[in-house]
Tab-separated table of C-alpha atoms and ligand atoms in Angstrom:
chain	number	residue	atom	x	y	z
A	1	UNK	CA	9.247	-38.822	-38.017
A	2	UNK	CA	7.118	-41.509	-39.276
A	3	UNK	CA	7.033	-44.940	-40.989
A	4	UNK	CA	10.918	-45.367	-40.350
A	5	UNK	CA	10.016	-48.145	-37.970
A	6	UNK	CA	6.360	-49.445	-37.523
A	7	UNK	CA	5.150	-51.419	-34.681
A	8	UNK	CA	1.922	-53.442	-35.518
A	9	UNK	CA	0.111	-54.791	-32.439
A	10	UNK	CA	-2.511	-57.568	-32.653
A	11	UNK	CA	-0.500	-58.450	-35.907
A	12	UNK	CA	-1.557	-62.059	-35.922
A	13	UNK	CA	-5.211	-61.345	-36.303
A	14	UNK	CA	-7.455	-60.944	-39.225
A	15	UNK	CA	-6.329	-57.556	-40.320
A	16	UNK	CA	-2.766	-57.812	-38.939
A	17	UNK	CA	-1.856	-60.863	-40.977
A	18	UNK	CA	-2.737	-58.956	-44.112
A	19	UNK	CA	-1.540	-55.480	-42.867
A	20	UNK	CA	2.107	-56.694	-42.102
A	21	UNK	CA	2.907	-57.823	-45.553
A	22	UNK	CA	1.082	-54.940	-47.181
A	23	UNK	CA	3.172	-52.401	-45.116
A	24	UNK	CA	6.210	-54.502	-45.826
A	25	UNK	CA	5.528	-54.135	-49.461
A	26	UNK	CA	4.977	-50.530	-49.099
A	27	UNK	CA	7.647	-49.276	-46.765
A	28	UNK	CA	10.119	-52.193	-46.801
A	29	UNK	CA	9.878	-55.314	-44.685
A	30	UNK	CA	12.919	-54.201	-42.172
A	31	UNK	CA	10.710	-51.284	-41.346
A	32	UNK	CA	7.808	-53.305	-39.949
A	33	UNK	CA	7.882	-54.996	-36.419
A	34	UNK	CA	4.727	-57.321	-36.192
A	35	UNK	CA	3.758	-58.065	-32.481
A	36	UNK	CA	0.989	-60.066	-30.794
A	37	UNK	CA	0.390	-61.805	-27.609
A	38	UNK	CA	0.191	-64.893	-29.592
A	39	UNK	CA	2.992	-64.144	-32.061
A	40	UNK	CA	3.196	-65.976	-35.588
A	41	UNK	CA	6.213	-68.241	-35.342
A	42	UNK	CA	6.484	-68.377	-39.210
A	43	UNK	CA	7.696	-64.796	-39.493
A	44	UNK	CA	11.208	-64.041	-37.943
A	45	UNK	CA	10.424	-60.449	-37.407
A	46	UNK	CA	7.482	-61.324	-34.843
A	47	UNK	CA	7.894	-60.244	-31.462
A	48	UNK	CA	5.705	-61.156	-28.413
A	49	UNK	CA	4.073	-58.380	-26.941
A	50	UNK	CA	1.035	-57.958	-24.465
A	51	UNK	CA	-0.240	-54.431	-24.929
A	52	UNK	CA	-1.882	-54.570	-21.446
A	53	UNK	CA	1.662	-54.823	-19.999
A	54	UNK	CA	2.843	-51.179	-20.147
A	55	UNK	CA	6.466	-51.992	-19.317
A	56	UNK	CA	6.619	-54.466	-22.144
A	57	UNK	CA	5.024	-51.758	-24.653
A	58	UNK	CA	7.609	-49.270	-23.463
A	59	UNK	CA	10.581	-51.626	-23.773
A	60	UNK	CA	9.518	-52.793	-27.240
A	61	UNK	CA	9.095	-49.045	-28.770
A	62	UNK	CA	12.517	-48.061	-27.099
A	63	UNK	CA	14.500	-51.171	-28.379
A	64	UNK	CA	13.130	-51.182	-31.920
A	65	UNK	CA	13.245	-47.230	-32.186
A	66	UNK	CA	9.590	-47.250	-33.196
A	67	UNK	CA	8.148	-44.038	-34.546
A	68	UNK	CA	4.833	-45.254	-36.020
A	69	UNK	CA	2.197	-47.745	-34.449
A	70	UNK	CA	-0.707	-49.611	-36.159
A	71	UNK	CA	-2.541	-50.767	-32.824
A	72	UNK	CA	-4.715	-53.635	-33.909
A	73	UNK	CA	-4.622	-55.546	-30.674
A	74	UNK	CA	-8.408	-55.919	-29.478
A	75	UNK	CA	-11.194	-58.238	-28.517
A	76	UNK	CA	-14.002	-58.295	-30.943
A	77	UNK	CA	-17.821	-57.831	-30.344
A	78	UNK	CA	-19.035	-61.230	-29.817
A	79	UNK	CA	-15.831	-62.546	-27.755
A	80	UNK	CA	-16.315	-59.384	-25.833
A	81	UNK	CA	-19.598	-60.216	-24.615
A	82	UNK	CA	-18.598	-63.593	-23.645
A	83	UNK	CA	-15.540	-61.915	-21.613
A	84	UNK	CA	-16.457	-58.189	-21.023
A	85	UNK	CA	-13.631	-57.927	-18.512
A	86	UNK	CA	-11.048	-58.992	-20.885
A	87	UNK	CA	-12.191	-56.722	-23.551
A	88	UNK	CA	-12.168	-53.766	-21.257
A	89	UNK	CA	-8.625	-54.810	-20.319
A	90	UNK	CA	-7.358	-55.133	-23.794
A	91	UNK	CA	-9.192	-52.479	-25.603
A	92	UNK	CA	-9.123	-49.781	-22.947
A	93	UNK	CA	-6.111	-50.473	-20.737
A	94	UNK	CA	-4.037	-51.557	-23.959
A	95	UNK	CA	-4.899	-48.492	-25.805
A	96	UNK	CA	-4.331	-46.301	-22.897
A	97	UNK	CA	-0.690	-47.814	-22.514
A	98	UNK	CA	-0.232	-47.337	-26.336
A	99	UNK	CA	-1.192	-43.557	-26.228
A	100	UNK	CA	0.694	-43.074	-23.015
A	101	UNK	CA	4.045	-44.395	-24.194
A	102	UNK	CA	3.486	-42.949	-27.705
A	103	UNK	CA	3.438	-39.417	-25.877
A	104	UNK	CA	6.487	-39.930	-23.862
A	105	UNK	CA	8.439	-41.475	-26.817
A	106	UNK	CA	7.207	-38.639	-29.317
A	107	UNK	CA	5.652	-41.335	-31.724
A	108	UNK	CA	4.666	-39.646	-34.953
A	109	UNK	CA	1.379	-41.538	-35.735
A	110	UNK	CA	-0.795	-43.994	-33.829
A	111	UNK	CA	-3.557	-45.696	-35.979
A	112	UNK	CA	-6.430	-47.129	-34.083
A	113	UNK	CA	-9.113	-48.751	-36.046
A	114	UNK	CA	-12.656	-48.312	-34.655
A	115	UNK	CA	-15.902	-50.108	-35.636
A	116	UNK	CA	-19.594	-49.727	-36.251
A	117	UNK	CA	-19.810	-51.206	-32.854
A	118	UNK	CA	-19.727	-47.654	-31.482
A	119	UNK	CA	-23.231	-47.206	-32.729
A	120	UNK	CA	-26.218	-48.590	-30.838
A	121	UNK	CA	-30.022	-49.062	-30.955
A	122	UNK	CA	-30.859	-45.438	-30.872
A	123	UNK	CA	-28.360	-44.528	-33.676
A	124	UNK	CA	-30.384	-44.004	-37.068
A	125	UNK	CA	-30.174	-47.167	-39.360
A	126	UNK	CA	-29.372	-45.779	-42.892
A	127	UNK	CA	-26.682	-43.384	-43.937
A	128	UNK	CA	-25.434	-42.707	-40.550
A	129	UNK	CA	-23.185	-39.747	-40.449
A	130	UNK	CA	-20.042	-39.600	-38.030
A	131	UNK	CA	-21.694	-37.305	-35.580
A	132	UNK	CA	-24.847	-38.954	-34.375
A	133	UNK	CA	-26.292	-40.821	-31.255
A	134	UNK	CA	-23.585	-43.148	-30.238
A	135	UNK	CA	-24.898	-45.316	-27.206
A	136	UNK	CA	-23.579	-48.920	-27.803
A	137	UNK	CA	-24.998	-51.874	-26.077
A	138	UNK	CA	-21.783	-54.124	-26.076
A	139	UNK	CA	-18.689	-53.875	-24.152
A	140	UNK	CA	-16.995	-53.731	-27.348
A	141	UNK	CA	-18.889	-50.803	-28.511
A	142	UNK	CA	-18.283	-48.935	-25.172
A	143	UNK	CA	-14.439	-49.574	-25.539
A	144	UNK	CA	-14.283	-48.463	-29.050
A	145	UNK	CA	-16.165	-45.158	-28.439
A	146	UNK	CA	-13.742	-44.538	-25.456
A	147	UNK	CA	-10.816	-45.502	-27.755
A	148	UNK	CA	-11.958	-42.766	-30.259
A	149	UNK	CA	-12.541	-40.104	-27.543
A	150	UNK	CA	-9.174	-41.009	-25.981
A	151	UNK	CA	-7.789	-40.284	-29.544
A	152	UNK	CA	-9.231	-36.961	-29.709
A	153	UNK	CA	-8.038	-36.280	-26.007
A	154	UNK	CA	-4.552	-37.242	-26.423
A	155	UNK	CA	-4.540	-35.177	-29.589
A	156	UNK	CA	-5.848	-31.975	-28.312
A	157	UNK	CA	-3.842	-32.327	-24.831
A	158	UNK	CA	-0.594	-33.641	-26.065
A	159	UNK	CA	-0.491	-33.287	-29.773
A	160	UNK	CA	-0.389	-36.979	-30.420
A	161	UNK	CA	-1.092	-37.760	-34.162
A	162	UNK	CA	-3.775	-40.295	-33.516
A	163	UNK	CA	-6.007	-41.446	-36.394
A	164	UNK	CA	-8.682	-43.955	-36.943
A	165	UNK	CA	-11.570	-45.089	-38.797
A	166	UNK	CA	-14.804	-47.205	-38.048
A	167	UNK	CA	-14.502	-50.292	-40.036
A	168	UNK	CA	-17.688	-51.957	-41.074
A	169	UNK	CA	-17.488	-55.840	-41.063
A	170	UNK	CA	-14.304	-56.975	-43.001
A	171	UNK	CA	-14.472	-59.851	-45.438
A	172	UNK	CA	-11.188	-61.676	-45.997
A	173	UNK	CA	-9.654	-65.103	-46.686
A	174	UNK	CA	-6.268	-65.393	-45.350
A	175	UNK	CA	-6.973	-65.648	-41.571
A	176	UNK	CA	-10.022	-66.389	-40.022
A	177	UNK	CA	-12.154	-63.664	-38.208
A	178	UNK	CA	-11.301	-62.992	-34.507
A	179	UNK	CA	-14.736	-63.633	-32.938
A	180	UNK	CA	-17.110	-60.760	-34.181
A	181	UNK	CA	-20.815	-60.430	-35.266
A	182	UNK	CA	-19.949	-59.895	-39.000
A	183	UNK	CA	-17.985	-63.002	-39.199
A	184	UNK	CA	-20.960	-64.993	-40.743
A	185	UNK	CA	-20.224	-63.476	-44.110
A	186	UNK	CA	-16.660	-65.041	-44.108
A	187	UNK	CA	-18.115	-68.447	-42.801
A	188	UNK	CA	-20.782	-68.507	-45.304
A	189	UNK	CA	-18.568	-68.097	-48.157
A	190	UNK	CA	-15.872	-70.561	-46.841
A	191	UNK	CA	-18.759	-73.231	-46.453
A	192	UNK	CA	-19.974	-72.630	-49.809
A	193	UNK	CA	-16.824	-73.178	-51.445
A	194	UNK	CA	-16.421	-76.343	-49.461
A	195	UNK	CA	-19.576	-77.504	-50.839
A	196	UNK	CA	-21.214	-77.495	-47.764
A	197	UNK	CA	-24.457	-75.961	-46.261
A	198	UNK	CA	-24.284	-73.147	-43.672
A	199	UNK	CA	-26.046	-72.408	-40.258
A	200	UNK	CA	-26.130	-68.801	-39.999
A	201	UNK	CA	-26.125	-67.093	-36.645
A	202	UNK	CA	-27.957	-63.877	-37.904
A	203	UNK	CA	-31.463	-63.537	-39.322
A	204	UNK	CA	-31.748	-63.369	-42.986
A	205	UNK	CA	-32.786	-59.902	-43.098
A	206	UNK	CA	-29.928	-58.435	-40.805
A	207	UNK	CA	-28.550	-55.722	-43.135
A	208	UNK	CA	-25.069	-54.635	-42.073
A	209	UNK	CA	-22.297	-52.648	-43.849
A	210	UNK	CA	-19.166	-54.725	-45.087
A	211	UNK	CA	-15.833	-54.221	-46.792
A	212	UNK	CA	-13.350	-56.282	-48.546
A	213	UNK	CA	-10.020	-56.507	-46.938
A	214	UNK	CA	-7.862	-54.942	-49.831
A	215	UNK	CA	-10.071	-51.800	-49.517
A	216	UNK	CA	-9.434	-51.929	-45.725
A	217	UNK	CA	-5.665	-51.977	-46.145
A	218	UNK	CA	-5.769	-49.257	-48.753
A	219	UNK	CA	-7.933	-47.028	-46.535
A	220	UNK	CA	-5.719	-47.426	-43.297
A	221	UNK	CA	-2.819	-46.456	-45.809
A	222	UNK	CA	-4.543	-43.475	-47.113
A	223	UNK	CA	-5.618	-42.188	-43.646
A	224	UNK	CA	-1.895	-42.910	-42.239
A	225	UNK	CA	-0.449	-40.814	-45.157
A	226	UNK	CA	-3.157	-38.078	-45.081
A	227	UNK	CA	-2.188	-34.567	-44.981
A	228	UNK	CA	-2.869	-33.585	-41.563
A	229	UNK	CA	-4.144	-30.137	-42.556
A	230	UNK	CA	-7.032	-31.695	-44.194
A	231	UNK	CA	-8.287	-33.697	-41.312
A	232	UNK	CA	-11.341	-32.272	-39.549
A	233	UNK	CA	-11.780	-35.518	-37.896
A	234	UNK	CA	-9.227	-37.870	-36.384
A	235	UNK	CA	-10.226	-41.075	-34.652
A	236	UNK	CA	-13.870	-41.694	-36.030
A	237	UNK	CA	-13.935	-41.588	-39.748
A	238	UNK	CA	-16.910	-43.777	-41.035
A	239	UNK	CA	-15.915	-46.090	-43.975
A	240	UNK	CA	-18.022	-48.565	-45.976
A	241	UNK	CA	-18.098	-50.372	-49.276
A	242	UNK	CA	-21.502	-51.991	-49.413
A	243	UNK	CA	-24.230	-53.172	-47.182
A	244	UNK	CA	-25.717	-56.777	-47.438
A	245	UNK	CA	-28.014	-59.091	-45.631
A	246	UNK	CA	-27.214	-62.685	-45.149
A	247	UNK	CA	-29.939	-63.652	-47.661
A	248	UNK	CA	-28.406	-61.430	-50.125
A	249	UNK	CA	-24.828	-63.019	-49.774
A	250	UNK	CA	-26.681	-66.567	-49.874
A	251	UNK	CA	-28.276	-65.616	-53.354
A	252	UNK	CA	-25.068	-64.123	-54.461
A	253	UNK	CA	-23.127	-67.707	-53.689
A	254	UNK	CA	-26.048	-69.514	-55.372
A	255	UNK	CA	-24.782	-67.973	-58.462
A	256	UNK	CA	-21.695	-70.040	-58.221
A	257	UNK	CA	-23.098	-72.917	-56.104
A	258	UNK	CA	-26.905	-73.365	-57.262
A	259	UNK	CA	-27.356	-76.212	-54.584
A	260	UNK	CA	-25.729	-73.997	-51.758
A	261	UNK	CA	-28.434	-73.666	-48.834
A	262	UNK	CA	-28.248	-71.684	-45.572
A	263	UNK	CA	-30.420	-72.185	-42.307
A	264	UNK	CA	-30.896	-69.353	-40.003
A	265	UNK	CA	-30.699	-69.878	-36.306
A	266	UNK	CA	-29.961	-66.597	-34.595
A	267	UNK	CA	-28.001	-66.725	-31.231
A	268	UNK	CA	-26.756	-63.917	-29.129
A	269	UNK	CA	-25.076	-62.098	-31.779
A	270	UNK	CA	-28.496	-61.185	-33.257
A	271	UNK	CA	-29.093	-58.579	-30.589
A	272	UNK	CA	-25.560	-57.068	-31.189
A	273	UNK	CA	-26.258	-56.955	-35.266
A	274	UNK	CA	-29.840	-55.569	-34.377
A	275	UNK	CA	-28.140	-52.464	-32.701
A	276	UNK	CA	-25.789	-51.599	-35.457
A	277	UNK	CA	-26.419	-49.381	-38.494
A	278	UNK	CA	-27.395	-50.918	-41.857
A	279	UNK	CA	-25.529	-48.377	-43.931
A	280	UNK	CA	-22.983	-45.539	-43.210
A	281	UNK	CA	-22.159	-42.143	-44.745
A	282	UNK	CA	-18.503	-41.972	-45.382
A	283	UNK	CA	-18.273	-38.526	-47.110
A	284	UNK	CA	-15.828	-37.235	-44.442
A	285	UNK	CA	-13.268	-40.002	-45.270
A	286	UNK	CA	-13.707	-39.214	-49.126
A	287	UNK	CA	-13.327	-35.680	-48.700
A	288	UNK	CA	-10.621	-35.392	-46.018
A	289	UNK	CA	-8.234	-38.215	-47.275
A	290	UNK	CA	-9.495	-39.638	-50.338
A	291	UNK	CA	-11.341	-42.752	-49.234
A	292	UNK	CA	-11.942	-44.784	-52.437
A	293	UNK	CA	-13.162	-48.391	-51.961
A	294	UNK	CA	-13.193	-50.694	-55.245
A	295	UNK	CA	-14.908	-53.869	-54.265
A	296	UNK	CA	-18.703	-54.435	-54.296
A	297	UNK	CA	-20.672	-57.412	-53.031
A	298	UNK	CA	-20.082	-59.180	-56.405
A	299	UNK	CA	-16.524	-58.485	-56.952
A	300	UNK	CA	-15.752	-59.395	-53.297
A	301	UNK	CA	-17.559	-62.681	-53.688
A	302	UNK	CA	-16.002	-63.453	-56.959
A	303	UNK	CA	-12.545	-62.634	-55.577
A	304	UNK	CA	-13.079	-64.537	-52.454
A	305	UNK	CA	-14.001	-67.671	-54.081
A	306	UNK	CA	-11.151	-67.526	-56.528
A	307	UNK	CA	-8.699	-67.442	-53.665
A	308	UNK	CA	-10.500	-69.926	-51.478
A	309	UNK	CA	-10.538	-72.346	-54.347
B	1	LIG	P1	-8.545	-60.267	-34.586
B	1	LIG	O1	-9.375	-60.665	-33.392
B	1	LIG	O2	-8.492	-60.914	-35.834
B	1	LIG	O3	-7.096	-59.905	-33.979
B	1	LIG	C1	-6.799	-59.106	-32.818
B	1	LIG	C2	-5.268	-59.649	-32.294
B	1	LIG	O4	-5.039	-59.010	-31.177
B	1	LIG	C3	-5.325	-61.195	-32.293
B	1	LIG	O5	-4.278	-61.824	-33.088
B	1	LIG	C4	-5.053	-61.410	-30.685
B	1	LIG	O6	-4.160	-62.405	-30.467
B	1	LIG	C5	-4.629	-59.972	-30.503
B	1	LIG	N1	-4.387	-59.683	-28.799
B	1	LIG	C6	-5.557	-60.013	-28.115
B	1	LIG	N2	-5.289	-59.492	-27.019
B	1	LIG	C7	-3.886	-58.965	-27.057
B	1	LIG	C8	-3.031	-58.215	-25.929
B	1	LIG	N3	-3.258	-58.292	-24.795
B	1	LIG	N4	-1.835	-57.890	-26.503
B	1	LIG	C9	-1.645	-58.096	-27.676
B	1	LIG	N5	-2.209	-58.745	-28.723
B	1	LIG	C10	-3.453	-59.142	-28.301
B	1	LIG	O7	-9.113	-58.584	-34.824
B	1	LIG	P2	-8.851	-57.920	-36.299
B	1	LIG	O8	-10.245	-58.295	-36.926
B	1	LIG	O9	-7.668	-58.082	-36.886
B	1	LIG	O10	-9.224	-56.441	-35.612
B	1	LIG	C11	-8.157	-55.501	-35.501
B	1	LIG	C12	-8.681	-53.993	-35.058
B	1	LIG	O11	-9.658	-53.762	-36.112
B	1	LIG	C13	-9.453	-54.178	-33.979
B	1	LIG	O12	-9.350	-52.907	-33.284
B	1	LIG	C14	-10.919	-54.202	-34.280
B	1	LIG	O13	-11.842	-53.606	-33.411
B	1	LIG	C15	-11.043	-53.288	-35.742
B	1	LIG	N6	-12.001	-53.686	-36.460
B	1	LIG	C16	-12.040	-54.864	-37.041
B	1	LIG	C17	-13.128	-55.396	-37.841
B	1	LIG	C18	-13.305	-56.667	-38.486
B	1	LIG	O14	-14.417	-57.044	-39.134
B	1	LIG	N7	-12.264	-57.452	-38.693
B	1	LIG	C19	-14.146	-54.514	-38.140
B	1	LIG	C20	-14.150	-53.324	-37.404
B	1	LIG	C21	-13.003	-52.845	-36.430
B	2	LIG	C1	-17.205	-57.533	-35.228
B	2	LIG	O1	-18.279	-57.862	-35.717
B	2	LIG	O2	-17.109	-57.473	-33.855
B	2	LIG	C2	-16.286	-56.736	-36.162
B	2	LIG	C3	-16.617	-55.163	-35.987
B	2	LIG	C4	-17.662	-54.721	-37.074
B	2	LIG	O3	-16.133	-54.466	-35.496
B	2	LIG	N1	-16.355	-57.523	-37.317
């Protein structure tokens, strides 16, 4: 059984804070149990749950009769380089706990977002397919690659319905991003709307794939509801909407704010961005479960500005 009781881990984060209302609208709010190590106190449904505590995960799944999990709890790329041990603990041990408890409780579906972080400097740069060289140089990427592989393992060994997609940088306005390398895109739009200049931590020509949050939510739901017999892949679908450089975003923002200016002062995140692809091939997601992004750079920027204003 699936979607009768849905546990969302890491629900207070950038994606979770939007996925919870999205799933609540789609399936009914009483079916969604948001959880986080730092719970959102404004939502009475929220439970406190540290995914690195296997006993606590077990208890929550049993108590709320969970049949579906959207596992979002993670440490992202930049924060992961600041604290690799924590990234390993949350991203690997936390995921292992989720998979183990999911198998023993016959959970119907575990959704585990992955990331372009699985790629590395040896990966081709443009139109990167799913199957390619994946040799990441960040702890985040290493943990995400292991998470994808564990998903395949739990599926083949225990029949666990683990599914996931490799998100590019996600742009959104409701909650701040969680310490990643693509965060510059959100920060730049926010500063432009506030009428301030922006100091970008990436070079102006660092091209990376991106996606607007409504497309990310839609893609999570499409993959979650996809007919299993159509899936040839499981936890590593590439998805992307558009690819941009910081300079292209700056120029797009100048259409709205002609005096907006950005200075470029790359820091340690530049090396992470340099190791990631500029564009992805998402044909498997399109063919196997109907991935269909609607926002490009122009419509994303326009919608972000309209909401931030
Ligand atoms: P985020 O950092 O905004 O949120 C993660 C949440 O996990 C936070 O609320 C944090 O409190 C929580 N958390 C941390 N440690 C925890 C623990 N031990 N137990 C329970 N919760 C814990 O991240 P996000 O952007 O919402 O990302 C969600 C998922 O999507 C992650 O797997 C991430 O790798 C993936 N992803 C995100 C992006 C993006 O651009 N946002 C891109 C690619 C992949
Ligand atoms: C990050 O920059 O770490 C995330 C991601 C692309 O996984 N936004």
